Coordinates of C-alpha atoms in Angstrom, one line a residue:
M1 CA -14.8 -0.3 56.1
K2 CA -11.4 2.3 55.2
I3 CA -9.4 0.9 53.0
T4 CA -5.7 0.0 54.6
K5 CA -2.6 -0.9 52.9
E6 CA -2.9 -3.7 54.3
N7 CA -6.7 -4.7 52.7
L8 CA -5.7 -4.2 49.4
S9 CA -1.5 -5.3 49.1
D10 CA -2.0 -9.2 48.5
I11 CA -4.3 -7.7 45.6
R12 CA -2.0 -5.1 44.8
E13 CA 0.9 -8.3 45.3
E14 CA -1.2 -10.4 43.3
Y15 CA -1.3 -7.5 40.4
E16 CA 1.4 -6.8 39.8
K17 CA 2.9 -10.5 39.8
A18 CA 0.0 -11.8 36.9
H19 CA 1.8 -8.6 34.9
R20 CA 5.9 -9.6 35.3
Y21 CA 4.2 -12.6 33.8
I22 CA 2.5 -11.2 31.7
D23 CA 5.2 -8.8 30.2
E24 CA 8.6 -10.8 31.1
E25 CA 8.3 -14.7 31.6
S26 CA 7.0 -15.1 28.7
K27 CA 8.9 -14.3 26.0
N28 CA 10.8 -18.1 27.7
D29 CA 7.7 -19.6 27.5
P30 CA 8.8 -22.8 25.3
P31 CA 7.8 -23.2 21.5
T32 CA 5.4 -26.6 22.6
E33 CA 3.7 -23.9 25.7
P34 CA 3.0 -21.0 23.5
F35 CA 1.1 -19.4 26.5
R36 CA 2.1 -20.5 30.0
S37 CA 3.2 -17.8 31.4
H38 CA -0.3 -16.2 30.6
Y39 CA -2.3 -19.7 31.4
I40 CA 0.2 -18.9 34.8
A41 CA -1.6 -14.4 34.9
R42 CA -5.3 -15.8 35.0
D43 CA -4.4 -17.8 37.4
V44 CA -3.2 -15.2 39.8
L45 CA -5.4 -13.3 38.4
N46 CA -8.2 -14.9 39.4
S47 CA -6.9 -15.2 43.2
A48 CA -6.5 -11.6 43.2
L49 CA -10.6 -11.4 41.6
R50 CA -11.8 -13.9 45.1
K51 CA -10.4 -11.9 47.3
V52 CA -11.7 -8.2 45.5
K53 CA -15.0 -9.6 45.7
T54 CA -15.0 -10.4 49.4
L55 CA -13.3 -7.1 50.3
S56 CA -16.0 -5.0 48.1
E57 CA -19.1 -7.4 50.0
A58 CA -17.8 -5.7 53.2
L59 CA -18.5 -2.5 52.2
D60 CA -20.8 0.4 51.4
P61 CA -21.4 0.7 46.8
Q62 CA -22.2 4.1 47.6
S63 CA -18.9 4.8 49.7
D64 CA -15.8 6.1 48.0
V65 CA -14.0 3.2 49.2
A66 CA -16.3 0.6 47.1
T67 CA -16.0 3.2 44.2
T68 CA -12.2 2.5 43.9
V69 CA -12.7 -1.2 45.0
R70 CA -15.1 -2.0 42.1
C71 CA -12.5 0.0 40.0
I72 CA -9.7 -2.7 40.6
H73 CA -12.0 -5.1 39.8
A74 CA -12.9 -3.7 36.8
N75 CA -9.7 -3.7 35.7
I76 CA -9.0 -7.4 37.0
L77 CA -11.8 -8.7 34.8
K78 CA -10.0 -6.4 31.9
D79 CA -7.3 -8.3 31.8
I80 CA -8.3 -11.5 32.3
A81 CA -10.3 -10.8 28.9
K82 CA -7.3 -9.8 27.6
I83 CA -5.5 -12.7 28.6
T84 CA -8.6 -14.9 27.6
I85 CA -8.5 -13.3 23.8
F86 CA -5.1 -13.9 23.2
V87 CA -4.7 -17.5 24.7
E88 CA -8.1 -17.4 21.4
E89 CA -10.2 -19.2 24.1
P90 CA -14.0 -18.1 24.4
R91 CA -16.3 -15.3 26.9
G92 CA -13.0 -12.5 26.5
E93 CA -16.0 -10.1 25.0
E94 CA -18.6 -11.3 28.1
L95 CA -16.2 -10.5 30.7
L96 CA -15.2 -7.7 29.5
K97 CA -19.0 -6.4 29.1
E98 CA -19.5 -7.7 32.9
A99 CA -16.1 -5.0 33.1
L100 CA -18.8 -2.3 31.4
D101 CA -21.5 -3.2 33.7
L102 CA -19.6 -3.6 36.7
I103 CA -18.3 0.6 36.6
A104 CA -21.6 1.5 35.0
N105 CA -22.9 4.2 37.8
D106 CA -18.9 5.2 38.3
H107 CA -18.4 6.2 34.6
E108 CA -17.6 9.7 35.6
K109 CA -16.0 9.6 38.3
E110 CA -11.8 9.4 38.0
P111 CA -10.6 6.0 39.2
A112 CA -13.1 4.2 36.4
I113 CA -12.0 7.2 33.7
N114 CA -8.6 4.4 32.5
A115 CA -10.7 1.7 33.3
R116 CA -13.7 2.7 31.1
I117 CA -11.5 3.8 27.9
E118 CA -9.1 0.7 28.2
I119 CA -12.1 -1.2 28.3
L120 CA -14.0 0.6 25.0
N121 CA -11.3 -0.6 22.9
Q122 CA -10.8 -3.8 23.6
L123 CA -15.1 -4.3 22.7
G124 CA -13.5 -1.9 19.1
I125 CA -11.3 -4.1 19.2
I126 CA -13.2 -7.1 19.1
A127 CA -15.7 -6.1 17.2
C128 CA -13.4 -5.1 14.7
N129 CA -11.7 -8.5 14.7
Q130 CA -15.1 -10.3 14.2
S131 CA -16.4 -7.3 10.9
N132 CA -18.3 -5.7 12.8
F133 CA -17.6 -2.6 11.7
P134 CA -20.1 0.0 13.0
E135 CA -20.8 -1.6 16.8
S136 CA -17.1 -1.5 16.6
K137 CA -16.9 2.7 16.0
Q138 CA -19.4 3.4 17.8
Y139 CA -17.6 1.5 21.3
L140 CA -14.6 3.6 20.0
E141 CA -15.9 5.9 19.9
Q142 CA -17.9 6.3 23.3
A143 CA -14.5 6.1 24.4
K144 CA -13.1 9.1 22.0
D145 CA -16.2 10.6 23.8
V146 CA -15.1 10.0 27.7
Y147 CA -12.0 11.4 26.5
F148 CA -12.7 14.5 25.4
E149 CA -15.4 15.1 28.2
T150 CA -12.4 14.5 31.3
K151 CA -9.8 17.1 29.3
E152 CA -13.5 19.0 28.9
L153 CA -13.5 19.2 32.9
E154 CA -10.6 18.7 34.1
R155 CA -10.9 15.6 35.3
E156 CA -8.1 13.6 37.3
P157 CA -7.7 9.8 35.8
L158 CA -6.0 7.8 38.2
T159 CA -3.7 4.2 37.2
M160 CA -4.0 1.2 38.8
A161 CA -1.5 2.2 41.2
D162 CA -3.2 4.5 42.1
L163 CA -6.2 3.2 43.0
F164 CA -3.7 1.0 44.9
G165 CA -2.7 3.4 47.2
T166 CA -3.7 6.2 49.6
K167 CA -4.4 9.7 48.1
E168 CA -1.3 11.0 49.2
E169 CA 0.6 8.4 47.3
V170 CA -0.8 8.8 43.8
E171 CA 1.3 10.1 40.8
K172 CA 1.5 13.1 39.8
G173 CA 0.5 13.3 36.6
K174 CA 0.7 9.5 36.0
G175 CA -3.4 9.1 35.2
L176 CA -2.7 11.9 32.9
K177 CA -0.3 10.2 30.5
L178 CA -2.0 6.8 30.6
L179 CA -5.7 8.8 29.3
E180 CA -3.1 10.8 26.4
S181 CA -1.7 7.0 26.2
N182 CA -5.1 5.0 25.7
H183 CA -6.8 8.4 23.8
T184 CA -3.8 7.6 20.6
L185 CA -5.0 3.5 21.1
T186 CA -8.6 4.9 20.6
L187 CA -7.9 7.1 17.4
Y188 CA -5.5 3.9 16.4
Y189 CA -8.2 1.5 16.0
L190 CA -10.6 4.1 14.8
A191 CA -8.8 4.4 11.6
Q192 CA -8.2 1.2 10.8
V193 CA -11.9 0.4 11.4
F194 CA -12.8 3.9 9.1
G195 CA -10.5 2.3 6.9
F196 CA -12.1 -1.7 7.0
L197 CA -16.0 1.0 6.5
D198 CA -14.2 2.3 3.2
N199 CA -14.3 6.0 4.7
L200 CA -10.8 6.2 3.4
A201 CA -10.3 10.0 4.4
D202 CA -11.2 9.9 7.8
S203 CA -8.6 7.1 8.4
A204 CA -6.3 9.0 6.6
Q205 CA -7.4 12.3 9.2
Y206 CA -6.7 9.6 12.5
C207 CA -3.4 8.3 11.4
H208 CA -1.8 11.2 10.8
M209 CA -4.1 12.5 13.9
T210 CA -2.4 8.9 16.1
L211 CA 1.5 9.3 14.1
Q212 CA 1.1 12.8 15.5
R213 CA -0.2 12.3 19.2
Q214 CA 2.8 9.0 18.9
L215 CA 5.5 12.0 18.0
E216 CA 4.4 14.6 21.0
Y217 CA 4.0 12.1 24.2
N218 CA 7.9 9.3 22.7
E219 CA 6.0 6.8 22.5
Y220 CA 6.7 5.0 19.9
E221 CA 8.9 2.3 17.9
H222 CA 11.1 3.5 15.2
I223 CA 10.4 1.3 11.9
D224 CA 6.8 1.1 13.2
W225 CA 5.6 4.6 13.1
A226 CA 8.1 5.2 9.5
L227 CA 6.2 2.1 7.9
N228 CA 2.6 3.9 9.0
A229 CA 3.5 7.3 7.7
V230 CA 5.0 5.4 4.2
T231 CA 1.3 3.7 4.3
L232 CA -0.4 7.6 4.9
S233 CA 1.4 8.8 1.8
Q234 CA 0.1 6.0 -0.5
F235 CA -3.1 7.4 0.2
Y236 CA -2.1 11.4 -0.6
F237 CA -0.6 10.9 -3.5
P238 CA -3.1 9.6 -5.8
Q239 CA -5.0 12.1 -4.8
N240 CA -2.8 14.6 -6.0
H241 CA -2.1 16.1 -2.5
L242 CA 2.1 15.9 -3.3
S243 CA 3.0 18.0 -0.5
Q244 CA 1.0 15.9 2.3
A245 CA 2.5 12.8 0.9
R246 CA 6.2 13.9 0.3
H247 CA 6.2 15.3 4.4
L248 CA 5.0 11.7 4.8
L249 CA 7.4 9.7 3.2
A250 CA 10.3 12.5 4.6
A251 CA 8.8 11.8 7.7
S252 CA 9.5 8.1 7.7
T253 CA 12.9 8.8 6.3
F254 CA 14.1 11.1 9.2
M255 CA 12.2 8.3 11.5
L256 CA 14.1 5.0 9.9
N257 CA 17.9 7.8 10.0
R258 CA 16.5 8.6 13.6
Y259 CA 16.1 4.2 14.7
E260 CA 19.6 3.5 13.0
T261 CA 21.6 6.4 15.4
E262 CA 19.2 6.1 18.4
V263 CA 19.1 2.0 18.6
V264 CA 21.8 0.7 15.7
E265 CA 23.7 2.6 16.8
K266 CA 24.2 2.0 20.5
I267 CA 23.0 -1.6 20.5
A268 CA 26.9 -3.3 21.5
N269 CA 26.4 -7.0 21.2
P270 CA 27.3 -7.8 17.4
T271 CA 24.4 -10.2 16.5
E272 CA 21.8 -7.8 17.9
R273 CA 22.5 -5.6 16.1
A274 CA 23.3 -7.2 12.8
E275 CA 19.8 -7.9 13.1
K276 CA 18.6 -4.3 13.6
E277 CA 20.5 -3.0 10.8
E278 CA 19.2 -5.9 8.8
T279 CA 15.9 -4.6 9.4
L280 CA 16.7 -1.1 8.6
R281 CA 18.1 -1.9 5.4
Y282 CA 14.8 -3.6 4.5
R283 CA 12.1 -1.4 5.8
M284 CA 14.5 1.4 4.2
A285 CA 13.7 0.1 1.2
D286 CA 10.5 -0.2 1.3
V287 CA 10.3 2.9 1.9
G288 CA 12.6 4.3 -1.0
R289 CA 9.7 2.2 -2.8
C290 CA 7.2 4.2 -1.8
W291 CA 9.3 7.4 -2.6
A292 CA 9.9 5.8 -5.9
K293 CA 6.0 5.4 -6.6
Y294 CA 5.6 8.8 -5.9
G295 CA 7.7 9.9 -8.8
L296 CA 5.9 7.4 -10.9
H297 CA 2.9 8.8 -9.8
I298 CA 3.6 12.5 -10.9
L299 CA 5.7 12.0 -14.4
A300 CA 2.8 9.5 -15.3
T301 CA -0.3 12.3 -14.6
S302 CA 1.4 15.2 -16.0
K303 CA 1.3 13.2 -18.9
E304 CA -2.0 13.0 -18.5
R305 CA -2.4 16.7 -17.4
L306 CA -0.2 17.7 -21.5
G307 CA -2.1 15.3 -22.7
M308 CA -5.5 16.5 -22.1
D309 CA -7.6 18.7 -24.7
D310 CA -9.5 22.0 -24.1
E311 CA -12.4 21.4 -25.1
P312 CA -15.5 21.2 -22.9
N313 CA -17.4 17.5 -21.8
E314 CA -20.6 16.7 -24.3
D315 CA -22.8 17.7 -21.6
G316 CA -20.7 22.4 -21.9
T317 CA -18.5 20.8 -18.3
S318 CA -15.2 22.1 -18.1
K319 CA -13.3 19.0 -17.1
P320 CA -11.9 19.2 -13.8
L321 CA -8.0 20.6 -14.3
L322 CA -4.9 18.2 -12.2
T323 CA -4.0 20.3 -10.2
P324 CA -1.7 19.7 -7.1
V325 CA -2.8 20.2 -3.3
R326 CA -1.4 22.6 -1.2
K327 CA -2.9 21.8 1.9
V328 CA -1.1 20.0 4.5
N329 CA -0.7 19.1 7.8
R330 CA 3.1 18.4 9.8
F331 CA 4.6 17.5 12.7
H332 CA 5.5 19.8 14.8
G333 CA 8.9 19.5 16.1
L334 CA 9.8 17.4 12.8
D335 CA 12.4 19.3 10.7
L336 CA 12.3 18.1 7.1
A337 CA 13.0 20.8 4.6
A338 CA 16.7 18.4 3.3
Y339 CA 14.0 15.3 3.5
E340 CA 11.6 17.3 1.1
G341 CA 13.9 19.8 -1.3
Q342 CA 15.3 16.7 -3.2
V343 CA 11.8 16.1 -5.2
T344 CA 8.9 18.3 -6.2
D345 CA 5.7 18.6 -4.8
E346 CA 4.7 19.4 -8.4
F347 CA 3.6 18.2 -11.8
C348 CA 6.3 18.8 -14.7
L349 CA 5.8 20.5 -17.9
T350 CA 9.4 20.0 -19.8
F351 CA 11.9 17.0 -19.8
D352 CA 14.7 18.9 -18.2
D353 CA 11.3 18.4 -14.4
A354 CA 10.8 15.7 -15.9
K355 CA 14.1 14.2 -15.7
L356 CA 15.2 15.4 -12.1
V357 CA 11.7 13.9 -10.7
M358 CA 12.5 10.6 -12.8
L359 CA 16.1 10.4 -11.1
N360 CA 14.8 11.2 -8.3
S361 CA 12.7 7.8 -7.9
L362 CA 15.8 6.0 -10.2
S363 CA 18.5 6.8 -7.2
W364 CA 15.6 5.4 -4.6
L365 CA 15.1 2.0 -6.5
N366 CA 19.2 1.4 -7.1
K367 CA 19.1 1.7 -3.2
A368 CA 15.9 -0.3 -3.2
K369 CA 17.7 -2.9 -5.5
E370 CA 20.8 -3.3 -2.5
Y371 CA 18.4 -5.4 -0.6
Y372 CA 15.6 -7.1 -3.1
T373 CA 18.4 -8.3 -5.2
K374 CA 17.8 -11.4 -8.2
E375 CA 19.4 -14.2 -5.9
T376 CA 17.5 -13.6 -3.0
E377 CA 14.4 -11.4 -3.8
A378 CA 12.9 -12.5 -7.3
S379 CA 10.1 -11.3 -7.5
Q380 CA 10.0 -8.1 -5.7
Y381 CA 13.4 -7.4 -7.6
A382 CA 11.7 -8.1 -10.9
K383 CA 8.3 -5.7 -10.0
I384 CA 11.0 -2.6 -8.9
L385 CA 12.8 -3.5 -13.2
Q386 CA 9.1 -3.2 -13.5
D387 CA 9.3 0.6 -12.1
V388 CA 12.3 1.0 -13.4
A389 CA 10.4 0.6 -17.0
S390 CA 7.6 2.8 -16.2
L391 CA 10.7 5.9 -15.2
Y392 CA 12.4 5.0 -18.6
K393 CA 9.2 4.7 -20.1
H394 CA 7.2 8.4 -19.1
L395 CA 10.3 10.4 -19.3
A396 CA 10.5 10.1 -23.2
F397 CA 7.1 11.4 -23.0
F398 CA 8.7 14.6 -22.6
E399 CA 11.7 14.0 -24.3
E400 CA 11.5 15.6 -28.5
D401 CA 14.8 14.5 -29.8
D402 CA 13.3 11.4 -31.8
S403 CA 17.2 8.9 -31.4
N404 CA 16.9 10.2 -27.6
Q405 CA 13.0 9.5 -27.2
C406 CA 13.8 5.8 -29.4
K407 CA 17.1 5.4 -26.3
L408 CA 14.4 5.7 -22.9
Y409 CA 12.4 3.6 -24.8
K410 CA 15.4 1.0 -24.9
R411 CA 16.4 1.1 -21.5
G412 CA 13.0 0.6 -20.3
A413 CA 12.8 -2.8 -22.6
D414 CA 16.5 -3.7 -21.5
Q415 CA 14.5 -4.1 -17.2
L416 CA 11.9 -5.8 -18.9
E417 CA 13.7 -8.8 -20.7
E418 CA 15.5 -9.3 -17.7
I419 CA 12.4 -9.8 -16.2
V420 CA 11.8 -13.0 -18.1
E421 CA 14.9 -13.5 -18.4
I422 CA 15.4 -14.3 -14.7
L423 CA 12.1 -15.7 -13.9
N424 CA 10.8 -19.1 -14.0
A425 CA 7.0 -18.3 -16.3
T426 CA 5.4 -21.2 -14.6
Y427 CA 5.9 -19.9 -10.7
Y428 CA 5.8 -16.3 -11.8
Q429 CA 2.8 -16.4 -13.7
T430 CA 1.7 -12.4 -13.6
I431 CA 4.7 -10.5 -13.3
C432 CA 5.7 -12.3 -16.3
R433 CA 2.0 -11.4 -18.7
E434 CA 3.1 -7.6 -17.4
A435 CA 6.3 -7.5 -18.5
W436 CA 5.5 -9.2 -22.4
Y437 CA 2.5 -7.1 -22.6
E438 CA 4.6 -4.1 -21.8
L439 CA 7.0 -5.5 -24.0
G440 CA 4.8 -4.8 -26.6
L441 CA 3.6 -2.0 -26.5
T442 CA 7.5 -0.9 -26.0
Y443 CA 8.7 -1.5 -28.5
S444 CA 5.4 -0.5 -30.3
N445 CA 6.6 2.8 -29.2
M446 CA 9.4 2.9 -30.7
L447 CA 8.1 1.2 -34.2
N448 CA 6.1 4.7 -34.2
V449 CA 9.2 6.8 -33.9
K450 CA 10.9 5.0 -36.4
L451 CA 7.9 5.5 -39.1
G452 CA 8.1 8.9 -37.8
Q453 CA 11.2 9.1 -38.6
L454 CA 11.0 7.1 -41.9
D455 CA 8.7 9.1 -43.2
D456 CA 11.2 12.1 -43.2
M457 CA 13.6 10.1 -44.4
Q458 CA 11.3 9.9 -47.4
S459 CA 10.7 12.7 -48.1
K460 CA 14.7 13.4 -48.9
D461 CA 15.6 10.3 -49.8
R462 CA 15.7 6.5 -49.8
P463 CA 15.0 4.8 -46.7
T464 CA 18.4 3.0 -46.0
P465 CA 18.2 -0.8 -45.7
H466 CA 19.3 -0.9 -42.3
A467 CA 15.8 1.8 -41.5
L468 CA 13.9 -1.0 -42.8
N469 CA 15.5 -3.8 -41.1
K470 CA 15.0 -2.1 -37.9
I471 CA 10.7 -1.7 -38.3
N472 CA 11.2 -5.1 -39.6
H473 CA 13.1 -5.4 -36.5
L474 CA 10.9 -3.5 -33.6
C475 CA 8.0 -4.8 -35.6
E476 CA 9.1 -8.5 -34.9
K477 CA 10.1 -8.2 -31.3
S478 CA 6.5 -6.7 -30.6
I479 CA 4.4 -9.3 -32.4
R480 CA 6.8 -11.8 -30.3
N481 CA 5.8 -10.5 -26.8
F482 CA 2.4 -9.4 -27.3
K483 CA 1.7 -13.3 -28.8
K484 CA 3.8 -14.4 -25.7
F485 CA 1.0 -12.6 -23.6
I486 CA -1.8 -14.2 -25.8
E487 CA -0.6 -17.7 -25.0
S488 CA 0.0 -17.3 -21.0
Y489 CA -3.9 -16.8 -21.3
K490 CA -3.7 -20.7 -23.2
I491 CA -4.7 -19.2 -25.9
E492 CA -3.8 -21.4 -29.6
L493 CA -3.1 -18.7 -31.8
D494 CA -4.3 -21.0 -34.9
K495 CA -7.8 -20.0 -33.9
L496 CA -7.9 -17.2 -30.7
E497 CA -10.8 -17.9 -29.1
L498 CA -11.3 -16.7 -26.0
P499 CA -11.5 -19.2 -22.8
D500 CA -15.3 -18.9 -20.7
S501 CA -12.8 -18.8 -17.6
I502 CA -11.3 -15.3 -18.9
G503 CA -12.1 -12.4 -16.6
E504 CA -13.2 -9.3 -17.7
D505 CA -9.8 -7.4 -16.9
E506 CA -8.3 -9.8 -18.4
M507 CA -10.1 -9.7 -21.8
Q508 CA -9.9 -5.4 -22.5
P509 CA -5.8 -6.0 -22.6
I510 CA -5.9 -9.5 -24.9
L511 CA -7.9 -7.6 -27.1
Y512 CA -5.6 -5.2 -27.7
A513 CA -2.9 -6.7 -27.7
F514 CA -5.2 -8.6 -31.0
F515 CA -5.5 -4.9 -32.0
H516 CA -1.8 -4.2 -31.7
I517 CA -1.1 -7.4 -33.4
G518 CA -3.2 -6.8 -36.5
R519 CA -0.9 -3.0 -37.0
L520 CA 1.8 -4.7 -36.1
Y521 CA 2.0 -7.1 -39.4
Y522 CA 0.5 -4.5 -42.0
R523 CA 3.7 -2.1 -40.7
T524 CA 5.9 -4.8 -41.7
I525 CA 8.2 -3.7 -44.2
T526 CA 8.6 -6.4 -47.1
P527 CA 10.0 -6.4 -51.1
D528 CA 8.8 -9.8 -51.4
K529 CA 5.2 -10.6 -52.4
R530 CA 4.7 -13.7 -51.0
L531 CA 6.0 -13.1 -47.7
K532 CA 4.0 -9.6 -47.6
L533 CA 0.5 -11.0 -48.0
K534 CA 1.0 -13.4 -44.9
N535 CA 1.7 -11.0 -42.9
T536 CA -1.6 -8.6 -44.7
E537 CA -3.5 -11.6 -43.9
N538 CA -1.9 -11.8 -40.9
S539 CA -3.6 -9.1 -40.3
L540 CA -6.5 -8.8 -41.6
F541 CA -7.2 -12.2 -39.3
Y542 CA -5.7 -10.2 -35.7
Y543 CA -8.3 -7.6 -36.6
N544 CA -11.8 -9.9 -37.5
R545 CA -10.9 -11.1 -34.1
F546 CA -10.7 -8.3 -32.6
V547 CA -13.4 -7.0 -33.9
E548 CA -15.9 -10.7 -33.6
C549 CA -14.4 -10.3 -29.8
C550 CA -15.3 -7.0 -28.8
K551 CA -19.4 -7.8 -30.0
D552 CA -19.3 -9.5 -25.9
E553 CA -21.8 -6.9 -23.6
R554 CA -19.3 -6.7 -21.5
M555 CA -16.8 -4.8 -24.1
S556 CA -19.1 -2.6 -24.3
G557 CA -18.3 0.9 -25.1
L558 CA -14.3 0.5 -24.5
F559 CA -12.8 0.0 -28.2
G560 CA -14.9 2.9 -29.7
Q561 CA -12.3 4.8 -31.8
E562 CA -9.8 1.7 -31.9
L563 CA -13.7 -0.6 -32.8
G564 CA -14.1 2.2 -36.2
V565 CA -10.2 2.1 -37.2
C566 CA -10.8 -2.0 -36.8
K567 CA -14.3 -2.2 -39.0
E568 CA -13.0 0.7 -41.6
I569 CA -9.5 -1.7 -42.4
I570 CA -11.5 -4.9 -41.8
T571 CA -13.7 -4.0 -45.6
L572 CA -10.0 -3.6 -47.1
L573 CA -7.0 -5.4 -46.1
P574 CA -9.6 -8.4 -48.3
L575 CA -9.3 -6.2 -51.7
K576 CA -5.2 -5.6 -51.1
I577 CA -4.5 -9.6 -50.5
E578 CA -6.5 -10.7 -54.1
K579 CA -5.0 -7.8 -55.5
L580 CA -1.6 -9.0 -53.8
K581 CA -1.9 -12.9 -54.8
T582 CA -3.2 -11.3 -58.4
E583 CA 0.5 -10.0 -58.8
I584 CA 2.1 -12.9 -57.4
A585 CA 0.2 -15.4 -60.3
E586 CA 1.0 -12.8 -62.9
G587 CA 4.1 -13.4 -61.4

């Protein structure tokens, strides 16, 4: 039997009708019937399926005609399966496997190629959604193999429209274009699966390949592409692949600017245009925050590099050098020089180097605050303030002038003070905890600078009351914030007993807070011996609790240096306390 247009016209009409319901009518489905158009489309496809089955029964199974009909049959089954999965009903996987079996003997033939890849992709998605990642990877790699085999043997795959027409009506190049589009999806899904399998390097590689192919074939949504690129950058810069991370950040920003010129500015409807502009502001703020994270990483790692000693490890091996990785896989066709030129892809050695990185990151965060305001997005606004505070803290490391260093710490503290001022600690406990702890450290760092200045002053002259008051004020502010941090865990300050509910990751900063408060009380300067006695007793109390809590096996090895200092101090402080008591008694 020979296929004629009349044989397939009814099937084609129903297939196209079903896809109109899926692609167009479904947009108008009421919220009370969200799947109405998909149910109608499935009914229409089932009608087409019955006609295909009737037609195939009259054909020689070995003929080319039968192959074409089987491929139409498999495509319809695949679409019914996709609808079944979309409306959250069972049997979707079963229908896909039935479709795959149907063309098992035709898998090398051109009419079956695209259908086979699409079915394998769908089975890969299902397995992934079921957390069966090895099976998902297996399906997707089969799809990838079909693609490469097709390219290697220079086969000409067909579209569904080609299957319905005659050989003369085959649209040249459409099947190959669909092949490339399907392969891009395969790579995209593989990127997700490798991520779930904790193979992050392969995941990143497949993600980059996907982004490049979307550019090459002009198959992308601007916003989605930009978000995927910026997300990928967050994988690279923690590994010091600074050039690659910067390239991805630049590409993401480029794409958002392209979205503005190619999409937003061409919209005539004011309401629709306002919605797109809001989306652009939102996503540009997020990309800006990622630029800032990149800068923060450069500053933090630069500080770590400069703080490393040249001594070898205990086993005699050299410590790994923190050096930026030069390798970069660039997107073809994007001119990103202007975007990449705004910030370095090197680590910083001097204050001037660090200042340029810091100011670039600060600029991005200030722009992000225009979208994430404290009135509308309090928690995100607070996180931006945390990043701003970190920028000032890292820059302070590079500043050699004591007064300027203190000013930088103060600016960072101002950001953190704003956080605890605007947020309700009951509802935003985690962020407030982080702010209190960081405030305690920041004021302690400022104290260290002031104590250094005091030592220099005492070698030449008596310290001024103002200088002493400044030191005591910093001690008080640091202690107050560390205590707020401790109290947020329902720890009574007069006992400092840790509840059983506190986890290992929470214990370490709490014990550091004990240690710092012990030191801060001891550093408070006063001529009043009674007050000095009280401060020394408080210091001993916090140091004792620190040493006692360090006996917890979970804290083993975490506080080696601090623990040694504390054990020595708690043997000396009782003598100092007794001496003060005697001096007070003798009066």
